[in-house]
Structure formats: structure tokens, C-alpha cells
């Protein structure tokens, strides 16, 4: 039986299976990618590569509804959110098509040694290991900068979104990319390890769990390969006493319900100033309680299913374990009965550092709520985490918000907005949330040979 199966989590029906790729296919794909890397396509003028990105952006814009429906059926994202994901993929492709040439211009370095500058060159084949929660966006974050730079990519997508992986590869091909520029591989974890060990592979990018990141980083380190990791998050949503409570509630609810809470950068720990805690909790609870579960393709649905039965069962056990260790359920805490992988919007309070759940990421519609007396305590609580991906601060005093943002130990902080993404903004974290950055100029240069050239004075 194939490990790559498309199953609709709204009704648990098998849509289609894809056969695994064997070692022969994998080696042929690697050879094609390596051959392309050594050609003028990758090492010559970048304009042909940028034209592929332009065409890819146009193709995606023309097929938003079709692509969105595939994602919604395959992993349960609400159809409106799937459309949003597809559109941002087009924006990312277009951003690099329009800006890569400028971003990769040689950078002068004033020096007494002589006339010095930094050039940016591709390094070779990159392996990408990507997750299901944003089945197109995660791929585009790797494809666009590496295609612009000239690094061919071999992509191993999550085994529950094979249709998205397949259609994405066909889009890249239709846009005019040559064989080897982007290859989708339905392979096992062992085959991924074998690829990383191959001397023709020069880098590996992973977005996923801590366990997967640790395994990939270990293999990359063993073979001296550059790696980037974007792992989990336990982001804070700090609401101060002078915040716009209604807007904070609106976006806080979005953070917990969007993609059924299965977002690395979505707020998971709500830290409330004691002066507004009662008001926020009342409005937050009411809004979560009014969520309407249903078919992700129905525009009126506001709560979709979790991505799979396994994902739902993990969340069930996690919440049960948190309660056994002393957490209080203020709202929800149960599976939604019936067909599909649905779970009630849930609020947990009373979590202490002695409860393992205090340090865990809940990948689903579960919010942890904490109440604090002052800004200093809020920052201390925010930083008492194994993760360091994103976070947000809510206040009408922007100077106060900036001061708090500077003290929060994460890769990203948003003031008066939940975490967001844009092609021109760097994305990534610290601590167990990983290392390296994607998107923006930083993502473009992660897998570049940043070569110094000096003409002696």
C-alpha cells in the first residue's frame, strides 16, 4: 500500500493514492538535477529563470479556484483560506521574478586590502522536506528563491498531500522550467537520508516537526551540508491593558480557527493583562463558541477539520494529558461527534511549568490563557518557552509595544496584528523553532555561495 494517500479529512474518504518512487527513480531525478546545475541554465544569465517565475505566477493566478479546491479536499483547509494561500504563492513567485536580480547584485565591501565585493552564486542541488499545513506555500517558499538563484530542488512533500505535490510540480513544468529544476519525490525518510548523504546534494531545507528537524539536521551535519529548519512554535498573543480589545479578540479567534489552528506561527499562548482579562475572556469564549463546523468547501463554514485522523487523535491525547496534570477546561475540550476529523474550539487555563503541556505546541483549535499583572511578567512568560518563532503584542502605545517586542525572544513579532507573512519579509525563528530564514533577501541568500572577490590595491 502506498504511503502517499489523499484522504478527505472532512469525511475520511480516500480520494486517490500515488505510488512511492523507488531508488532508481530517485537517482535519476538526482542525476537530472545535478546535470542541470552544471549547465548554463543555473550558472548563466538569470533572466530565463526569472521568466519561468513570471509565467508560474500568471499560471497560479489563472487557476486559483482549482488549486484551492484540491487543497481543501485533501487537508481540510477552508476554501477561502485555500484561495488566500494560492494567491500568496503567486505573489512570492512574482516577488522573486521582479526583485531577485537587484537583490543578488554584487555587494561592495570597503577595505584597505583592495577593491572588494561579494558575489552570489548557486551552490548545487537542494533537498526540501515540507509539511502538509500549507501545501503550496511551503513549496513556493523553497522553489522561488532557489529557482531565481540557480539551485535545482528535489522536494519530498508530506504523505497526506500528494495531489498538491503533484499539481505543483506540473505547474512548474508548465511554466517552462527544465527537467531537474524542481522534482517531486514520493519517497521514504530513509531515502531522504540517502539523498542528503549524496555528495551531489549541497543543502537541505525542512519545515516540520522537531523530531523530523532533528533527524534531518543530524544527517546534514554528519555530511557537512548546509541546512535550514522551520519547526514548531508556541507563539504568544500579549494583550495589554490599553489594547483595542474587540480587534484583539477578532484576530485572536482567527489565529486559533484558521487552518483549524494548524499554523506554526499562529498565537497559541494568550497572555492577558489582569485589567482586561475578564472582558477579553468573555468575548473570546463567545466568539470561539460560535464557530460553525462543516464542509471546508462550504463558504459559511468557519471551523474545518484537522488534517487527518492521526492529527486529531494526537490533539485529543494532548488535551487529556494536560487536564490530568492540572489544566482547567474553560471551553470545549472534546471531539466533535460525527464523520470527519473535527475538534471543539478549546480554552485551557491553570497551566503551570510543572505541567508538560505548558511547554508543548497544540496543533489544533486550542488556546492556552495566562493572566499577568505587568509588562515585565508578560515578557518573562513569553520567553519561558522552548520555542521562538513568532508572536504579537496588542497595545495602543506603540513605543510600549516596540519595547516589549524587542525583549521577546522570537524570530518575528507583530504589533497590533496576529503573525502574518509576505514575500518581502524574512520568516524563521530561534531556539527549537529552528534556524535560517525563508522569503525576502535572506531566504534568497541562504543557499548561495556568498563569494568574496578582491582586486589587490
Coordinates of C-alpha atoms in Angstrom, one line a residue:
X1 CA 0.0 0.0 0.0
X2 CA 1.3 3.4 -0.9
X3 CA 2.3 5.8 1.9
X4 CA 1.1 8.7 -0.2
X5 CA -2.7 8.8 0.1
X6 CA -5.1 11.7 -0.5
X7 CA -7.8 11.3 2.2
X8 CA -10.5 14.0 2.7
X9 CA -10.5 14.7 6.5
X10 CA -14.0 16.1 6.3
X11 CA -15.4 12.7 5.7
X12 CA -12.4 10.3 5.9
X13 CA -12.9 9.1 2.3
X14 CA -9.9 8.0 0.2
X15 CA -9.6 10.2 -2.9
X16 CA -6.6 8.7 -4.6
X17 CA -3.2 7.0 -3.9
X18 CA 0.1 7.7 -5.5
X19 CA 2.8 5.1 -5.9
X20 CA 6.1 5.5 -4.0
X21 CA 9.2 6.3 -6.1
X22 CA 11.9 3.7 -5.9
X23 CA 15.6 4.3 -5.6
X24 CA 16.1 4.1 -9.3
X25 CA 13.7 6.9 -10.0
X26 CA 15.2 8.9 -7.1
X27 CA 18.7 8.5 -8.5
X28 CA 17.6 9.5 -12.0
X29 CA 16.0 12.6 -10.5
X30 CA 19.2 13.5 -8.6
X31 CA 21.3 13.0 -11.8
X32 CA 19.0 15.3 -13.8
X33 CA 19.1 17.9 -11.1
X34 CA 22.9 17.8 -10.8
X35 CA 23.3 17.9 -14.6
X36 CA 21.1 21.0 -14.7
X37 CA 23.1 22.6 -12.0
X38 CA 26.3 22.3 -14.1
X39 CA 24.6 23.9 -17.2
X40 CA 24.2 27.5 -18.2
X41 CA 20.6 27.4 -17.1
X42 CA 21.7 27.5 -13.5
X43 CA 25.1 29.2 -13.8
X44 CA 24.4 31.6 -16.6
X45 CA 22.1 34.6 -17.1
X46 CA 19.3 34.6 -14.6
X47 CA 16.7 36.2 -16.9
X48 CA 15.4 32.8 -18.3
X49 CA 14.9 31.6 -14.7
X50 CA 13.1 34.8 -13.8
X51 CA 10.8 34.4 -16.8
X52 CA 9.8 31.0 -15.5
X53 CA 8.8 32.6 -12.2
X54 CA 6.8 35.3 -14.0
X55 CA 4.9 32.6 -16.0
X56 CA 4.4 30.5 -12.9
X57 CA 2.8 33.5 -11.1
X58 CA 0.5 34.1 -14.0
X59 CA -0.5 30.4 -14.2
X60 CA -1.3 30.3 -10.5
X61 CA -3.4 33.4 -10.7
X62 CA -5.4 31.8 -13.5
X63 CA -6.1 28.7 -11.5
X64 CA -6.8 29.9 -8.0
X65 CA -10.2 28.2 -7.6
X66 CA -9.0 24.8 -9.0
X67 CA -5.8 24.7 -6.8
X68 CA -7.7 25.9 -3.7
X69 CA -10.3 23.2 -4.1
X70 CA -7.6 20.5 -4.3
X71 CA -6.0 21.7 -1.1
X72 CA -9.3 22.0 0.8
X73 CA -10.4 18.5 -0.2
X74 CA -7.0 17.0 0.6
X75 CA -6.2 18.6 4.0
X76 CA -9.3 20.3 5.2
X77 CA -8.4 24.0 4.9
X78 CA -11.5 26.3 4.5
X79 CA -11.9 27.2 0.8
X80 CA -11.5 30.9 1.4
X81 CA -8.2 30.3 3.2
X82 CA -7.0 27.9 0.5
X83 CA -7.6 30.7 -2.1
X84 CA -5.6 33.0 0.1
X85 CA -2.7 30.6 0.2
X86 CA -2.8 30.1 -3.6
X87 CA -2.7 33.8 -4.2
X88 CA 0.3 34.4 -1.9
X89 CA 2.1 31.7 -3.8
X90 CA 1.7 33.8 -7.0
X91 CA 2.9 36.9 -5.1
X92 CA 6.0 35.0 -3.9
X93 CA 6.9 33.8 -7.4
X94 CA 6.3 37.3 -8.8
X95 CA 8.4 39.0 -6.0
X96 CA 11.5 37.0 -6.9
X97 CA 10.9 37.4 -10.6
X98 CA 10.9 41.1 -10.1
X99 CA 13.4 41.6 -7.4
X100 CA 16.0 38.8 -7.4
X101 CA 18.3 40.4 -10.0
X102 CA 18.6 43.5 -7.7
X103 CA 18.9 41.5 -4.5
X104 CA 21.7 39.4 -6.0
X105 CA 23.8 42.3 -7.3
X106 CA 27.4 42.3 -6.1
X107 CA 27.8 44.0 -2.7
X108 CA 30.9 46.2 -2.3
X109 CA 33.0 45.9 0.9
X110 CA 35.2 49.0 1.6
X111 CA 38.6 47.7 2.5
X112 CA 42.2 48.7 2.8
X113 CA 43.2 45.4 1.2
X114 CA 41.8 46.5 -2.2
X115 CA 38.7 46.7 -4.3
X116 CA 36.5 44.0 -2.7
X117 CA 32.9 42.8 -3.3
X118 CA 30.6 39.9 -2.6
X119 CA 29.0 37.9 -5.4
X120 CA 26.1 35.5 -5.0
X121 CA 26.2 32.1 -6.8
X122 CA 24.2 28.9 -6.6
X123 CA 25.7 26.0 -4.6
X124 CA 24.0 23.0 -6.2
X125 CA 21.1 20.6 -5.6
X126 CA 18.9 21.4 -2.5
X127 CA 16.6 18.8 -0.9
X128 CA 13.3 20.2 0.5
X129 CA 11.3 18.3 3.1
X130 CA 7.9 20.1 3.5
X131 CA 4.7 19.8 5.6
X132 CA 1.0 19.5 4.8
X133 CA -0.5 22.5 6.6
X134 CA 0.3 25.0 3.7
X135 CA 0.7 22.5 0.9
X136 CA 1.5 25.1 -1.8
X137 CA 3.0 27.9 0.1
X138 CA 5.6 25.8 1.8
X139 CA 6.8 24.5 -1.6
X140 CA 6.9 28.0 -3.1
X141 CA 9.0 29.4 -0.2
X142 CA 11.7 27.0 -1.3
X143 CA 11.2 26.9 -5.1
X144 CA 11.1 30.7 -5.9
X145 CA 14.4 31.8 -4.3
X146 CA 16.3 28.7 -5.4
X147 CA 15.0 28.8 -8.9
X148 CA 16.0 32.5 -9.1
X149 CA 19.4 31.8 -7.7
X150 CA 20.0 28.6 -9.8
X151 CA 19.8 25.8 -7.3
X152 CA 17.8 22.7 -8.5
X153 CA 15.4 21.3 -5.9
X154 CA 14.3 17.8 -5.0
X155 CA 11.1 18.0 -2.9
X156 CA 9.7 15.4 -0.6
X157 CA 6.2 16.6 0.5
X158 CA 4.1 15.3 3.3
X159 CA 2.5 12.0 2.5
X160 CA -1.1 13.2 3.1
X161 CA -1.0 15.9 0.4
X162 CA 0.3 14.0 -2.7
X163 CA -2.3 15.7 -5.0
X164 CA -1.0 19.2 -4.1
X165 CA 2.6 18.0 -4.6
X166 CA 1.8 16.5 -8.0
X167 CA -0.1 19.5 -9.3
X168 CA 2.6 21.9 -8.1
X169 CA 5.3 20.0 -10.0
X170 CA 3.2 20.1 -13.1
X171 CA 2.7 23.9 -12.7
X172 CA 6.4 24.5 -12.5
X173 CA 6.9 22.3 -15.6
X174 CA 4.1 24.1 -17.5
X175 CA 5.8 27.5 -16.6
X176 CA 8.8 26.4 -18.6
X177 CA 11.3 25.1 -16.0
X178 CA 13.6 22.5 -17.5
X179 CA 13.8 18.9 -16.3
X180 CA 15.6 18.8 -12.9
X181 CA 14.7 22.3 -11.8
X182 CA 12.0 21.1 -9.4
X183 CA 11.3 17.4 -8.9
X184 CA 8.6 16.0 -6.7
X185 CA 9.6 12.7 -4.9
X186 CA 7.2 10.4 -3.2
X187 CA 10.0 8.8 -1.0
X188 CA 10.6 7.5 2.5
X189 CA 12.5 9.1 5.3
X190 CA 15.4 6.6 4.7
X191 CA 15.5 7.7 1.0
X192 CA 15.7 11.3 2.2
X193 CA 18.6 10.5 4.4
X194 CA 20.3 8.8 1.4
X195 CA 19.8 11.9 -0.7
X196 CA 21.3 14.1 2.0
X197 CA 24.4 11.9 2.1
X198 CA 25.0 12.1 -1.6
X199 CA 27.9 14.4 -2.5
X200 CA 25.8 16.0 -5.3
X201 CA 23.4 17.5 -2.8
X202 CA 24.6 20.7 -1.2
X203 CA 21.8 21.8 1.1
X204 CA 18.6 20.7 2.8
X205 CA 15.6 22.8 3.8
X206 CA 13.0 21.4 6.2
X207 CA 9.7 22.7 7.6
X208 CA 8.1 20.3 10.1
X209 CA 8.2 18.8 13.5
X210 CA 11.1 18.9 16.0
X211 CA 11.6 15.2 15.5
X212 CA 11.9 15.5 11.8
X213 CA 14.1 18.6 12.0
X214 CA 16.4 16.9 14.4
X215 CA 16.8 13.8 12.2
X216 CA 17.4 15.9 9.0
X217 CA 19.8 18.3 10.8
X218 CA 21.8 15.3 12.2
X219 CA 22.2 13.8 8.8
X220 CA 23.1 17.1 7.2
X221 CA 25.6 17.9 9.9
X222 CA 27.1 14.4 9.6
X223 CA 27.7 15.1 5.9
X224 CA 28.6 18.7 6.2
X225 CA 25.6 20.1 4.3
X226 CA 24.1 23.5 4.9
X227 CA 20.6 23.2 6.4
X228 CA 17.7 25.4 7.4
X229 CA 14.9 24.4 9.7
X230 CA 11.5 25.9 10.4
X231 CA 10.0 23.9 13.2
X232 CA 7.2 24.3 15.7
X233 CA 6.0 27.4 17.6
X234 CA 4.2 28.3 20.8
X235 CA 3.6 31.9 19.9
X236 CA 2.3 34.4 22.4
X237 CA -0.5 36.8 21.9
X238 CA 0.0 39.5 24.5
X239 CA -3.0 41.8 25.2
X240 CA -2.1 44.8 27.3
X241 CA -4.5 46.9 29.3
X242 CA -4.6 49.7 26.7
X243 CA -5.3 47.4 23.7
X244 CA -8.2 47.5 21.3
X245 CA -10.0 44.5 22.9
X246 CA -12.5 43.9 20.1
X247 CA -9.9 43.8 17.4
X248 CA -7.6 41.7 19.5
X249 CA -10.4 39.2 20.1
X250 CA -11.3 39.1 16.4
X251 CA -7.8 38.3 15.3
X252 CA -7.1 36.0 18.3
X253 CA -10.1 33.9 17.3
X254 CA -8.8 33.9 13.7
X255 CA -5.4 32.7 14.9
X256 CA -7.0 29.7 16.7
X257 CA -9.5 28.8 14.0
X258 CA -7.6 29.5 10.8
X259 CA -6.5 26.2 9.3
X260 CA -8.1 24.6 12.3
X261 CA -5.3 26.0 14.5
X262 CA -2.7 24.1 12.5
X263 CA -0.3 27.0 11.9
X264 CA 3.3 27.2 13.3
X265 CA 3.1 31.0 13.7
X266 CA -0.5 31.2 15.0
X267 CA -1.0 32.5 18.5
X268 CA -1.3 29.6 21.0
X269 CA -0.5 31.2 24.3
X270 CA -2.7 34.2 25.2
X271 CA -1.2 36.4 27.8
X272 CA -3.7 38.9 29.2
X273 CA -3.1 41.9 31.4
X274 CA -5.2 41.4 34.5
X275 CA -7.2 44.7 34.0
X276 CA -8.7 43.4 30.7
X277 CA -8.6 39.7 31.2
X278 CA -12.3 39.2 32.2
X279 CA -13.5 41.3 29.3
X280 CA -11.3 39.6 26.8
X281 CA -12.1 36.1 28.0
X282 CA -15.8 36.7 27.8
X283 CA -15.7 37.9 24.2
X284 CA -13.0 35.4 23.2
X285 CA -15.0 32.5 24.6
X286 CA -18.3 33.6 22.9
X287 CA -16.6 34.0 19.6
X288 CA -14.9 30.6 19.7
X289 CA -18.2 29.0 20.8
X290 CA -20.0 30.5 17.8
X291 CA -17.6 28.7 15.3
X292 CA -19.5 26.7 12.7
X293 CA -18.0 23.3 11.9
X294 CA -18.8 21.9 8.4
X295 CA -17.6 21.1 4.9
X296 CA -14.4 23.2 4.1
X297 CA -15.9 23.8 0.6
X298 CA -19.0 25.5 2.1
X299 CA -18.3 29.3 2.3
X300 CA -20.3 29.5 5.5
X301 CA -18.1 27.1 7.4
X302 CA -15.8 28.7 10.0
X303 CA -14.3 25.6 11.5
X304 CA -12.8 22.9 9.3
X305 CA -11.5 19.5 10.3
X306 CA -8.0 18.7 11.4
X307 CA -5.8 17.4 8.6
X308 CA -6.1 13.7 9.4
X309 CA -7.4 11.3 12.0
X310 CA -3.9 10.9 13.3
X311 CA -3.6 14.7 13.8
X312 CA -7.0 14.8 15.7
X313 CA -6.1 11.8 17.9
X314 CA -2.8 13.4 18.8
X315 CA -4.6 16.6 19.9
X316 CA -7.2 14.6 21.9
X317 CA -4.4 12.8 23.9
X318 CA -2.5 16.1 24.4
X319 CA -5.5 17.9 25.9
X320 CA -6.4 14.8 28.0
X321 CA -2.9 14.7 29.4
X322 CA -2.9 18.4 30.1
X323 CA -6.1 18.1 32.1
X324 CA -4.7 15.1 34.1
X325 CA -1.7 17.3 35.0
X326 CA -3.9 20.1 36.4
X327 CA -5.1 22.3 33.4
X328 CA -8.7 23.6 33.5
X329 CA -11.0 23.4 30.5
X330 CA -12.8 26.8 30.2
X331 CA -14.4 25.8 26.8
X332 CA -14.5 22.8 24.6
X333 CA -12.0 20.0 25.1
X334 CA -13.8 17.3 23.2
X335 CA -14.0 15.7 19.7
X336 CA -17.0 16.9 17.6
X337 CA -19.0 13.8 17.1
X338 CA -19.9 12.5 13.7
X339 CA -18.0 12.0 10.4
X340 CA -14.7 13.7 9.9
X341 CA -11.7 14.9 12.0
X342 CA -13.3 17.8 13.9
X343 CA -12.4 19.1 17.3
X344 CA -14.1 21.7 19.5
X345 CA -12.5 25.1 19.9
X346 CA -10.9 24.8 23.3
X347 CA -9.6 27.2 26.0
X348 CA -7.2 25.8 28.7
X349 CA -6.2 27.8 31.9
X350 CA -4.3 26.9 35.0
X351 CA -1.2 25.6 33.2
X352 CA 2.0 25.7 35.2
X353 CA 5.6 24.9 34.3
X354 CA 5.1 21.6 36.1
X355 CA 2.5 20.6 33.5
X356 CA 4.3 19.2 30.3
X357 CA 1.6 20.9 28.3
X358 CA 2.9 24.3 29.4
X359 CA 5.9 23.8 27.0
X360 CA 4.1 22.0 24.2
X361 CA 2.7 23.2 20.9
X362 CA -1.0 22.4 20.5
X363 CA -1.5 22.0 16.7
X364 CA -5.3 22.5 16.6
X365 CA -8.0 24.9 17.8
X366 CA -6.7 25.0 21.4
X367 CA -5.8 28.2 23.3
X368 CA -3.8 28.5 26.5
X369 CA -4.7 31.5 28.5
X370 CA -2.5 33.2 31.2
X371 CA -3.2 36.4 33.2
X372 CA -0.3 38.7 34.3
X373 CA 0.0 42.0 36.3
X374 CA 2.6 43.9 34.3
X375 CA 4.7 44.0 31.2
X376 CA 7.8 42.5 32.8
X377 CA 5.9 39.4 33.8
X378 CA 4.4 39.1 30.3
X379 CA 7.8 39.2 28.7
X380 CA 9.2 36.6 31.2
X381 CA 6.2 34.3 30.4
X382 CA 6.6 34.8 26.7
X383 CA 10.3 33.8 26.9
X384 CA 9.7 30.8 29.1
X385 CA 9.4 28.6 26.1
X386 CA 11.4 26.0 24.2
X387 CA 10.2 27.7 21.0
X388 CA 11.0 31.1 19.5
X389 CA 9.1 31.5 16.2
X390 CA 6.7 34.5 16.3
X391 CA 4.3 36.4 18.5
X392 CA 2.2 39.5 18.8
X393 CA 1.7 42.4 21.2
X394 CA -1.5 44.4 21.4
X395 CA -1.4 48.0 22.7
X396 CA -2.3 51.5 21.6
X397 CA 1.0 52.7 22.9
X398 CA 3.4 51.8 20.0
X399 CA 6.5 52.8 22.0
X400 CA 5.4 50.3 24.7
X401 CA 4.7 47.7 22.1
X402 CA 8.1 48.2 20.4
X403 CA 9.9 47.9 23.7
X404 CA 8.1 44.6 24.5
X405 CA 8.7 43.3 21.0
X406 CA 12.4 43.9 21.3
X407 CA 12.5 41.8 24.5
X408 CA 10.6 38.8 23.2
X409 CA 12.9 36.0 22.2
X410 CA 11.5 35.0 18.8
X411 CA 12.3 35.4 15.1
X412 CA 9.3 37.6 14.4
X413 CA 7.0 39.9 16.5
X414 CA 3.9 41.8 15.2
X415 CA 2.4 44.8 17.0
X416 CA -1.4 45.1 16.8
X417 CA -1.6 42.2 14.3
X418 CA -1.5 38.4 14.5
X419 CA 1.5 36.9 12.8
X420 CA 1.5 37.3 9.0
X421 CA 3.7 36.5 6.0
X422 CA 4.7 38.4 2.9
X423 CA 7.3 37.6 0.2
X424 CA 9.4 40.6 1.1
X425 CA 9.6 39.8 4.9
X426 CA 12.0 37.2 6.4
X427 CA 10.4 34.2 8.0
X428 CA 12.0 32.0 10.7
X429 CA 12.8 31.5 14.4
X430 CA 15.2 30.7 17.1
X431 CA 15.6 28.1 19.8
X432 CA 13.7 24.8 19.0
X433 CA 11.8 26.7 16.3
X434 CA 14.8 26.2 14.1
X435 CA 17.3 28.3 12.3
X436 CA 17.8 30.1 9.0
X437 CA 15.3 32.3 7.2
X438 CA 13.0 31.9 4.2
X439 CA 11.5 34.6 2.0
X440 CA 12.9 38.2 1.5
X441 CA 16.5 38.7 0.6
X442 CA 17.6 36.5 3.5
X443 CA 15.8 33.5 2.0
X444 CA 17.3 34.1 -1.4
X445 CA 20.8 34.0 0.1
X446 CA 20.5 31.1 2.5
X447 CA 21.7 28.6 -0.1
X448 CA 24.0 30.9 -2.0
X449 CA 27.8 30.8 -2.2
X450 CA 28.5 34.3 -0.9
X451 CA 31.8 34.7 -2.6
X452 CA 34.3 37.4 -1.8
X453 CA 36.4 38.7 -4.7
X454 CA 39.3 41.1 -4.1
X455 CA 41.4 43.1 -6.5
X456 CA 44.6 43.9 -4.6
X457 CA 45.2 47.6 -4.0

